[in-house]
């Protein structure tokens, strides 16, 4: 209703404005004074109708949408962007994870592990890692006081030391007290973003040694073993 009033007031206002200059006898405005009166009346009606029309809720929501969208865009900006070889490493492992989950028989699931190992070896012929980026998820010591650390480089991939001397016999990844890396660990906390370097341990099955106890763990949340030479907080 008020929308119609608003439209009529607008049209009447135009007619009144014109009649101030040239009386519009055809619509019953016979003098400039009457034209002025029509203009004033239409203005009042226009104001009243504008107040009575409720705000468009959809418009309010849409107006707020860009801010929400902007917030979402900020939220999805990657928090860990590493060197090109780290990105490629992650892609190979994540692709193998998808293949494992999509496999419909135990045989096909099992076959994804050596296939991943072959792909990793073809991509990276050496064990050296330099300036990869990650987040500290475990920071402790074993019973002998040697440093134990785990660093997440994606939602499902961890680079870590062993956490016990027996498993570490052949890899020597536990961090010796007094070493430069041990001192660096003393400055860190869980959740810290770090830049790290070191050497991945070799494996005939996985190309780079993976520490999970089961096939499923190895393929869905792999933990690759590393001898760290530097871990620096970013």
PDB file of C-alpha atoms in Angstrom:
ATOM      1  CA  UNK A   1       0.000   0.000   0.000  1.00  0.00           C
ATOM      2  CA  UNK A   2       2.618   2.506   1.068  1.00  0.00           C
ATOM      3  CA  UNK A   3       4.566   1.799  -2.072  1.00  0.00           C
ATOM      4  CA  UNK A   4       1.574   2.970  -4.132  1.00  0.00           C
ATOM      5  CA  UNK A   5       1.263   6.101  -1.977  1.00  0.00           C
ATOM      6  CA  UNK A   6       4.942   6.763  -2.533  1.00  0.00           C
ATOM      7  CA  UNK A   7       4.536   6.469  -6.296  1.00  0.00           C
ATOM      8  CA  UNK A   8       1.456   8.733  -6.372  1.00  0.00           C
ATOM      9  CA  UNK A   9       3.199  11.338  -4.209  1.00  0.00           C
ATOM     10  CA  UNK A  10       6.168  11.297  -6.550  1.00  0.00           C
ATOM     11  CA  UNK A  11       4.003  11.851  -9.647  1.00  0.00           C
ATOM     12  CA  UNK A  12       1.977  14.566  -7.893  1.00  0.00           C
ATOM     13  CA  UNK A  13       5.170  16.281  -6.846  1.00  0.00           C
ATOM     14  CA  UNK A  14       6.350  16.452 -10.440  1.00  0.00           C
ATOM     15  CA  UNK A  15       2.998  17.858 -11.533  1.00  0.00           C
ATOM     16  CA  UNK A  16       3.081  20.441  -8.742  1.00  0.00           C
ATOM     17  CA  UNK A  17       6.621  21.451  -9.623  1.00  0.00           C
ATOM     18  CA  UNK A  18       5.667  21.980 -13.273  1.00  0.00           C
ATOM     19  CA  UNK A  19       2.507  23.929 -12.284  1.00  0.00           C
ATOM     20  CA  UNK A  20       4.566  26.467 -10.387  1.00  0.00           C
ATOM     21  CA  UNK A  21       5.933  27.490 -13.766  1.00  0.00           C
ATOM     22  CA  UNK A  22       3.012  26.624 -16.060  1.00  0.00           C
ATOM     23  CA  UNK A  23      -0.379  25.763 -14.412  1.00  0.00           C
ATOM     24  CA  UNK A  24      -1.588  22.366 -15.563  1.00  0.00           C
ATOM     25  CA  UNK A  25      -5.285  23.022 -16.006  1.00  0.00           C
ATOM     26  CA  UNK A  26      -5.701  19.603 -17.575  1.00  0.00           C
ATOM     27  CA  UNK A  27      -5.198  17.968 -14.167  1.00  0.00           C
ATOM     28  CA  UNK A  28      -7.127  20.627 -12.250  1.00  0.00           C
ATOM     29  CA  UNK A  29      -4.199  22.851 -11.180  1.00  0.00           C
ATOM     30  CA  UNK A  30      -5.366  26.278 -12.326  1.00  0.00           C
ATOM     31  CA  UNK A  31      -2.736  28.516 -10.727  1.00  0.00           C
ATOM     32  CA  UNK A  32       0.849  28.612  -9.621  1.00  0.00           C
ATOM     33  CA  UNK A  33      -0.311  28.874  -6.002  1.00  0.00           C
ATOM     34  CA  UNK A  34      -2.261  25.612  -6.357  1.00  0.00           C
ATOM     35  CA  UNK A  35       0.829  24.043  -7.928  1.00  0.00           C
ATOM     36  CA  UNK A  36       2.882  25.060  -4.895  1.00  0.00           C
ATOM     37  CA  UNK A  37       0.242  23.541  -2.600  1.00  0.00           C
ATOM     38  CA  UNK A  38       0.278  20.260  -4.545  1.00  0.00           C
ATOM     39  CA  UNK A  39       4.067  20.165  -4.389  1.00  0.00           C
ATOM     40  CA  UNK A  40       4.074  20.668  -0.596  1.00  0.00           C
ATOM     41  CA  UNK A  41       1.357  18.053  -0.072  1.00  0.00           C
ATOM     42  CA  UNK A  42       3.147  15.518  -2.249  1.00  0.00           C
ATOM     43  CA  UNK A  43       6.379  16.106  -0.338  1.00  0.00           C
ATOM     44  CA  UNK A  44       4.668  15.405   2.990  1.00  0.00           C
ATOM     45  CA  UNK A  45       3.025  12.256   1.584  1.00  0.00           C
ATOM     46  CA  UNK A  46       6.343  11.127   0.161  1.00  0.00           C
ATOM     47  CA  UNK A  47       8.089  11.457   3.545  1.00  0.00           C
ATOM     48  CA  UNK A  48       5.300   9.624   5.401  1.00  0.00           C
ATOM     49  CA  UNK A  49       5.252   6.755   2.905  1.00  0.00           C
ATOM     50  CA  UNK A  50       9.037   6.417   3.026  1.00  0.00           C
ATOM     51  CA  UNK A  51       8.949   6.026   6.803  1.00  0.00           C
ATOM     52  CA  UNK A  52       6.128   3.476   6.694  1.00  0.00           C
ATOM     53  CA  UNK A  53       7.742   1.122   4.166  1.00  0.00           C
ATOM     54  CA  UNK A  54       9.738  -1.540   6.129  1.00  0.00           C
ATOM     55  CA  UNK A  55      13.405  -2.078   5.300  1.00  0.00           C
ATOM     56  CA  UNK A  56      14.290  -4.862   2.899  1.00  0.00           C
ATOM     57  CA  UNK A  57      15.753  -7.623   5.056  1.00  0.00           C
ATOM     58  CA  UNK A  58      17.224  -9.421   2.075  1.00  0.00           C
ATOM     59  CA  UNK A  59      19.043  -6.278   1.110  1.00  0.00           C
ATOM     60  CA  UNK A  60      20.530  -6.042   4.608  1.00  0.00           C
ATOM     61  CA  UNK A  61      21.754  -9.615   4.448  1.00  0.00           C
ATOM     62  CA  UNK A  62      23.238  -9.136   1.008  1.00  0.00           C
ATOM     63  CA  UNK A  63      24.974  -5.979   2.107  1.00  0.00           C
ATOM     64  CA  UNK A  64      26.629  -7.924   4.899  1.00  0.00           C
ATOM     65  CA  UNK A  65      27.625 -10.802   2.638  1.00  0.00           C
ATOM     66  CA  UNK A  66      30.842  -9.294   1.242  1.00  0.00           C
ATOM     67  CA  UNK A  67      32.291  -9.049   4.745  1.00  0.00           C
ATOM     68  CA  UNK A  68      31.469 -12.694   5.456  1.00  0.00           C
ATOM     69  CA  UNK A  69      32.931 -13.748   2.129  1.00  0.00           C
ATOM     70  CA  UNK A  70      36.061 -11.762   2.805  1.00  0.00           C
ATOM     71  CA  UNK A  71      36.420 -13.451   6.196  1.00  0.00           C
ATOM     72  CA  UNK A  72      36.085 -16.872   4.588  1.00  0.00           C
ATOM     73  CA  UNK A  73      38.706 -16.003   2.008  1.00  0.00           C
ATOM     74  CA  UNK A  74      41.142 -14.984   4.734  1.00  0.00           C
ATOM     75  CA  UNK A  75      40.454 -18.219   6.635  1.00  0.00           C
ATOM     76  CA  UNK A  76      41.430 -20.462   3.716  1.00  0.00           C
ATOM     77  CA  UNK A  77      44.738 -18.780   2.978  1.00  0.00           C
ATOM     78  CA  UNK A  78      47.384 -21.501   3.568  1.00  0.00           C
ATOM     79  CA  UNK A  79      49.225 -21.053   6.890  1.00  0.00           C
ATOM     80  CA  UNK A  80      52.174 -23.231   5.840  1.00  0.00           C
ATOM     81  CA  UNK A  81      53.726 -22.713   2.437  1.00  0.00           C
ATOM     82  CA  UNK A  82      56.990 -24.574   1.987  1.00  0.00           C
ATOM     83  CA  UNK A  83      59.539 -25.105  -0.796  1.00  0.00           C
ATOM     84  CA  UNK A  84      58.526 -26.726  -4.071  1.00  0.00           C
ATOM     85  CA  UNK A  85      59.891 -30.158  -3.075  1.00  0.00           C
ATOM     86  CA  UNK A  86      57.799 -30.099   0.113  1.00  0.00           C
ATOM     87  CA  UNK A  87      54.657 -29.284  -1.863  1.00  0.00           C
ATOM     88  CA  UNK A  88      55.385 -32.107  -4.310  1.00  0.00           C
ATOM     89  CA  UNK A  89      56.074 -34.540  -1.463  1.00  0.00           C
ATOM     90  CA  UNK A  90      52.725 -33.690   0.120  1.00  0.00           C
ATOM     91  CA  UNK A  91      50.867 -34.090  -3.175  1.00  0.00           C
ATOM     92  CA  UNK A  92      52.304 -37.565  -3.781  1.00  0.00           C
ATOM     93  CA  UNK A  93      51.446 -38.741  -0.273  1.00  0.00           C
ATOM     94  CA  UNK A  94      47.947 -37.223  -0.368  1.00  0.00           C
ATOM     95  CA  UNK A  95      47.244 -38.796  -3.760  1.00  0.00           C
ATOM     96  CA  UNK A  96      48.273 -42.189  -2.382  1.00  0.00           C
ATOM     97  CA  UNK A  97      46.006 -41.610   0.605  1.00  0.00           C
ATOM     98  CA  UNK A  98      43.083 -41.030  -1.752  1.00  0.00           C
ATOM     99  CA  UNK A  99      43.931 -44.153  -3.749  1.00  0.00           C
ATOM    100  CA  UNK A 100      44.041 -46.237  -0.570  1.00  0.00           C
ATOM    101  CA  UNK A 101      40.661 -44.980   0.610  1.00  0.00           C
ATOM    102  CA  UNK A 102      39.110 -45.552  -2.818  1.00  0.00           C
ATOM    103  CA  UNK A 103      40.441 -49.123  -3.158  1.00  0.00           C
ATOM    104  CA  UNK A 104      37.676 -51.730  -2.864  1.00  0.00           C
ATOM    105  CA  UNK A 105      39.734 -54.807  -1.909  1.00  0.00           C
ATOM    106  CA  UNK A 106      42.487 -55.458   0.655  1.00  0.00           C
ATOM    107  CA  UNK A 107      44.844 -56.385  -2.178  1.00  0.00           C
ATOM    108  CA  UNK A 108      44.337 -53.045  -3.920  1.00  0.00           C
ATOM    109  CA  UNK A 109      44.684 -51.188  -0.645  1.00  0.00           C
ATOM    110  CA  UNK A 110      47.973 -52.928   0.057  1.00  0.00           C
ATOM    111  CA  UNK A 111      49.260 -52.198  -3.433  1.00  0.00           C
ATOM    112  CA  UNK A 112      49.009 -48.448  -2.841  1.00  0.00           C
ATOM    113  CA  UNK A 113      51.907 -48.498  -0.373  1.00  0.00           C
ATOM    114  CA  UNK A 114      54.729 -49.694  -2.655  1.00  0.00           C
ATOM    115  CA  UNK A 115      53.258 -47.530  -5.417  1.00  0.00           C
ATOM    116  CA  UNK A 116      53.618 -44.495  -3.156  1.00  0.00           C
ATOM    117  CA  UNK A 117      57.172 -45.499  -2.281  1.00  0.00           C
ATOM    118  CA  UNK A 118      58.087 -45.765  -5.952  1.00  0.00           C
ATOM    119  CA  UNK A 119      56.566 -42.357  -6.703  1.00  0.00           C
ATOM    120  CA  UNK A 120      58.480 -40.750  -3.826  1.00  0.00           C
ATOM    121  CA  UNK A 121      61.791 -42.275  -4.928  1.00  0.00           C
ATOM    122  CA  UNK A 122      61.266 -41.183  -8.520  1.00  0.00           C
ATOM    123  CA  UNK A 123      60.522 -37.642  -7.369  1.00  0.00           C
ATOM    124  CA  UNK A 124      63.219 -37.292  -4.712  1.00  0.00           C
ATOM    125  CA  UNK A 125      66.440 -39.224  -5.231  1.00  0.00           C
ATOM    126  CA  UNK A 126      68.142 -37.902  -2.089  1.00  0.00           C
ATOM    127  CA  UNK A 127      67.103 -37.827   1.562  1.00  0.00           C
ATOM    128  CA  UNK A 128      67.996 -34.200   2.208  1.00  0.00           C
ATOM    129  CA  UNK A 129      65.311 -31.732   3.280  1.00  0.00           C
ATOM    130  CA  UNK A 130      66.012 -28.003   3.534  1.00  0.00           C
ATOM    131  CA  UNK A 131      63.802 -25.274   4.977  1.00  0.00           C
ATOM    132  CA  UNK A 132      60.540 -27.200   4.996  1.00  0.00           C
ATOM    133  CA  UNK A 133      57.708 -25.541   6.906  1.00  0.00           C
ATOM    134  CA  UNK A 134      55.504 -27.163   9.552  1.00  0.00           C
ATOM    135  CA  UNK A 135      53.907 -26.968  12.988  1.00  0.00           C
ATOM    136  CA  UNK A 136      55.240 -28.605  16.145  1.00  0.00           C
ATOM    137  CA  UNK A 137      52.723 -31.203  17.384  1.00  0.00           C
ATOM    138  CA  UNK A 138      54.889 -33.170  19.857  1.00  0.00           C
ATOM    139  CA  UNK A 139      57.799 -31.841  21.898  1.00  0.00           C
ATOM    140  CA  UNK A 140      59.222 -34.020  24.683  1.00  0.00           C
ATOM    141  CA  UNK A 141      62.125 -36.303  25.662  1.00  0.00           C
ATOM    142  CA  UNK A 142      62.501 -40.041  26.027  1.00  0.00           C
ATOM    143  CA  UNK A 143      63.573 -41.854  29.203  1.00  0.00           C
ATOM    144  CA  UNK A 144      67.220 -40.993  28.528  1.00  0.00           C
ATOM    145  CA  UNK A 145      66.460 -37.276  28.199  1.00  0.00           C
ATOM    146  CA  UNK A 146      66.970 -37.236  24.428  1.00  0.00           C
ATOM    147  CA  UNK A 147      64.799 -34.916  22.348  1.00  0.00           C
ATOM    148  CA  UNK A 148      61.630 -36.215  20.693  1.00  0.00           C
ATOM    149  CA  UNK A 149      59.798 -34.016  18.211  1.00  0.00           C
ATOM    150  CA  UNK A 150      56.989 -34.345  15.682  1.00  0.00           C
ATOM    151  CA  UNK A 151      56.209 -31.706  13.052  1.00  0.00           C
ATOM    152  CA  UNK A 152      53.017 -31.656  11.002  1.00  0.00           C
ATOM    153  CA  UNK A 153      53.439 -30.510   7.388  1.00  0.00           C
ATOM    154  CA  UNK A 154      49.794 -31.052   6.406  1.00  0.00           C
ATOM    155  CA  UNK A 155      46.564 -32.280   7.949  1.00  0.00           C
ATOM    156  CA  UNK A 156      47.643 -35.916   7.545  1.00  0.00           C
ATOM    157  CA  UNK A 157      51.445 -35.962   7.243  1.00  0.00           C
ATOM    158  CA  UNK A 158      53.996 -35.823  10.057  1.00  0.00           C
ATOM    159  CA  UNK A 159      57.802 -35.637  10.048  1.00  0.00           C
ATOM    160  CA  UNK A 160      59.284 -36.894  13.314  1.00  0.00           C
ATOM    161  CA  UNK A 161      62.007 -38.576  15.348  1.00  0.00           C
ATOM    162  CA  UNK A 162      61.465 -41.954  16.934  1.00  0.00           C
ATOM    163  CA  UNK A 163      60.306 -41.739  20.551  1.00  0.00           C
ATOM    164  CA  UNK A 164      62.327 -44.655  21.970  1.00  0.00           C
ATOM    165  CA  UNK A 165      65.888 -45.934  21.762  1.00  0.00           C
ATOM    166  CA  UNK A 166      64.957 -49.418  20.527  1.00  0.00           C
ATOM    167  CA  UNK A 167      63.168 -48.176  17.386  1.00  0.00           C
ATOM    168  CA  UNK A 168      65.929 -45.619  16.863  1.00  0.00           C
ATOM    169  CA  UNK A 169      68.860 -48.068  16.792  1.00  0.00           C
ATOM    170  CA  UNK A 170      69.399 -47.918  13.033  1.00  0.00           C
ATOM    171  CA  UNK A 171      68.184 -44.342  12.378  1.00  0.00           C
ATOM    172  CA  UNK A 172      69.734 -42.316  15.242  1.00  0.00           C
ATOM    173  CA  UNK A 173      67.047 -39.641  15.116  1.00  0.00           C
ATOM    174  CA  UNK A 174      66.689 -38.942  18.863  1.00  0.00           C
ATOM    175  CA  UNK A 175      68.187 -35.531  19.549  1.00  0.00           C
ATOM    176  CA  UNK A 176      71.226 -35.533  21.792  1.00  0.00           C
ATOM    177  CA  UNK A 177      71.248 -33.185  24.802  1.00  0.00           C
ATOM    178  CA  UNK A 178      73.662 -30.319  24.316  1.00  0.00           C
ATOM    179  CA  UNK A 179      73.422 -30.410  20.517  1.00  0.00           C
ATOM    180  CA  UNK A 180      72.423 -27.314  18.566  1.00  0.00           C
ATOM    181  CA  UNK A 181      69.077 -28.866  17.614  1.00  0.00           C
ATOM    182  CA  UNK A 182      68.388 -29.826  21.238  1.00  0.00           C
ATOM    183  CA  UNK A 183      69.019 -26.207  22.241  1.00  0.00           C
ATOM    184  CA  UNK A 184      66.656 -25.030  19.501  1.00  0.00           C
ATOM    185  CA  UNK A 185      63.931 -27.324  20.851  1.00  0.00           C
ATOM    186  CA  UNK A 186      64.309 -25.641  24.228  1.00  0.00           C
ATOM    187  CA  UNK A 187      63.022 -22.409  22.677  1.00  0.00           C
ATOM    188  CA  UNK A 188      59.916 -23.996  21.155  1.00  0.00           C
ATOM    189  CA  UNK A 189      56.384 -24.862  22.260  1.00  0.00           C
ATOM    190  CA  UNK A 190      53.722 -27.146  20.814  1.00  0.00           C
ATOM    191  CA  UNK A 191      51.844 -25.309  18.085  1.00  0.00           C
ATOM    192  CA  UNK A 192      54.814 -23.210  16.988  1.00  0.00           C
ATOM    193  CA  UNK A 193      55.316 -22.761  13.267  1.00  0.00           C
ATOM    194  CA  UNK A 194      58.849 -23.766  12.337  1.00  0.00           C
ATOM    195  CA  UNK A 195      61.317 -24.068   9.487  1.00  0.00           C
ATOM    196  CA  UNK A 196      63.330 -27.286   9.599  1.00  0.00           C
ATOM    197  CA  UNK A 197      66.049 -29.181   7.763  1.00  0.00           C
ATOM    198  CA  UNK A 198      67.414 -32.692   8.022  1.00  0.00           C
ATOM    199  CA  UNK A 199      67.675 -36.095   6.403  1.00  0.00           C
ATOM    200  CA  UNK A 200      64.813 -38.548   5.897  1.00  0.00           C
ATOM    201  CA  UNK A 201      65.567 -42.172   6.778  1.00  0.00           C
ATOM    202  CA  UNK A 202      65.580 -44.662   3.919  1.00  0.00           C
ATOM    203  CA  UNK A 203      63.182 -47.584   3.510  1.00  0.00           C
ATOM    204  CA  UNK A 204      62.769 -50.303   0.892  1.00  0.00           C
ATOM    205  CA  UNK A 205      58.973 -50.232   1.287  1.00  0.00           C
ATOM    206  CA  UNK A 206      58.186 -46.536   1.582  1.00  0.00           C
ATOM    207  CA  UNK A 207      61.353 -45.044   0.051  1.00  0.00           C
ATOM    208  CA  UNK A 208      61.511 -42.870   3.174  1.00  0.00           C
ATOM    209  CA  UNK A 209      60.948 -44.713   6.437  1.00  0.00           C
ATOM    210  CA  UNK A 210      57.423 -44.452   7.808  1.00  0.00           C
ATOM    211  CA  UNK A 211      56.724 -45.169  11.477  1.00  0.00           C
ATOM    212  CA  UNK A 212      53.109 -46.340  11.645  1.00  0.00           C
ATOM    213  CA  UNK A 213      52.269 -49.745  13.107  1.00  0.00           C
ATOM    214  CA  UNK A 214      49.577 -50.590  10.539  1.00  0.00           C
ATOM    215  CA  UNK A 215      49.008 -50.308   6.801  1.00  0.00           C
ATOM    216  CA  UNK A 216      46.018 -48.066   7.372  1.00  0.00           C
ATOM    217  CA  UNK A 217      48.001 -45.695   9.580  1.00  0.00           C
ATOM    218  CA  UNK A 218      50.830 -45.613   7.066  1.00  0.00           C
ATOM    219  CA  UNK A 219      48.508 -44.669   4.219  1.00  0.00           C
ATOM    220  CA  UNK A 220      46.035 -42.343   5.941  1.00  0.00           C
ATOM    221  CA  UNK A 221      48.218 -40.544   8.528  1.00  0.00           C
ATOM    222  CA  UNK A 222      51.841 -41.313   7.650  1.00  0.00           C
ATOM    223  CA  UNK A 223      54.711 -40.418   9.990  1.00  0.00           C
ATOM    224  CA  UNK A 224      58.026 -40.094   8.167  1.00  0.00           C
ATOM    225  CA  UNK A 225      61.211 -40.481  10.190  1.00  0.00           C
ATOM    226  CA  UNK A 226      63.889 -37.789  10.058  1.00  0.00           C
ATOM    227  CA  UNK A 227      67.252 -36.978  11.604  1.00  0.00           C
ATOM    228  CA  UNK A 228      66.887 -33.233  12.171  1.00  0.00           C
ATOM    229  CA  UNK A 229      69.815 -30.849  11.842  1.00  0.00           C
ATOM    230  CA  UNK A 230      67.906 -27.578  12.381  1.00  0.00           C
ATOM    231  CA  UNK A 231      64.489 -26.545  13.719  1.00  0.00           C
ATOM    232  CA  UNK A 232      63.869 -22.801  13.871  1.00  0.00           C
ATOM    233  CA  UNK A 233      60.792 -20.942  15.043  1.00  0.00           C
ATOM    234  CA  UNK A 234      59.140 -18.672  12.464  1.00  0.00           C
TER     235      UNK A 234
END
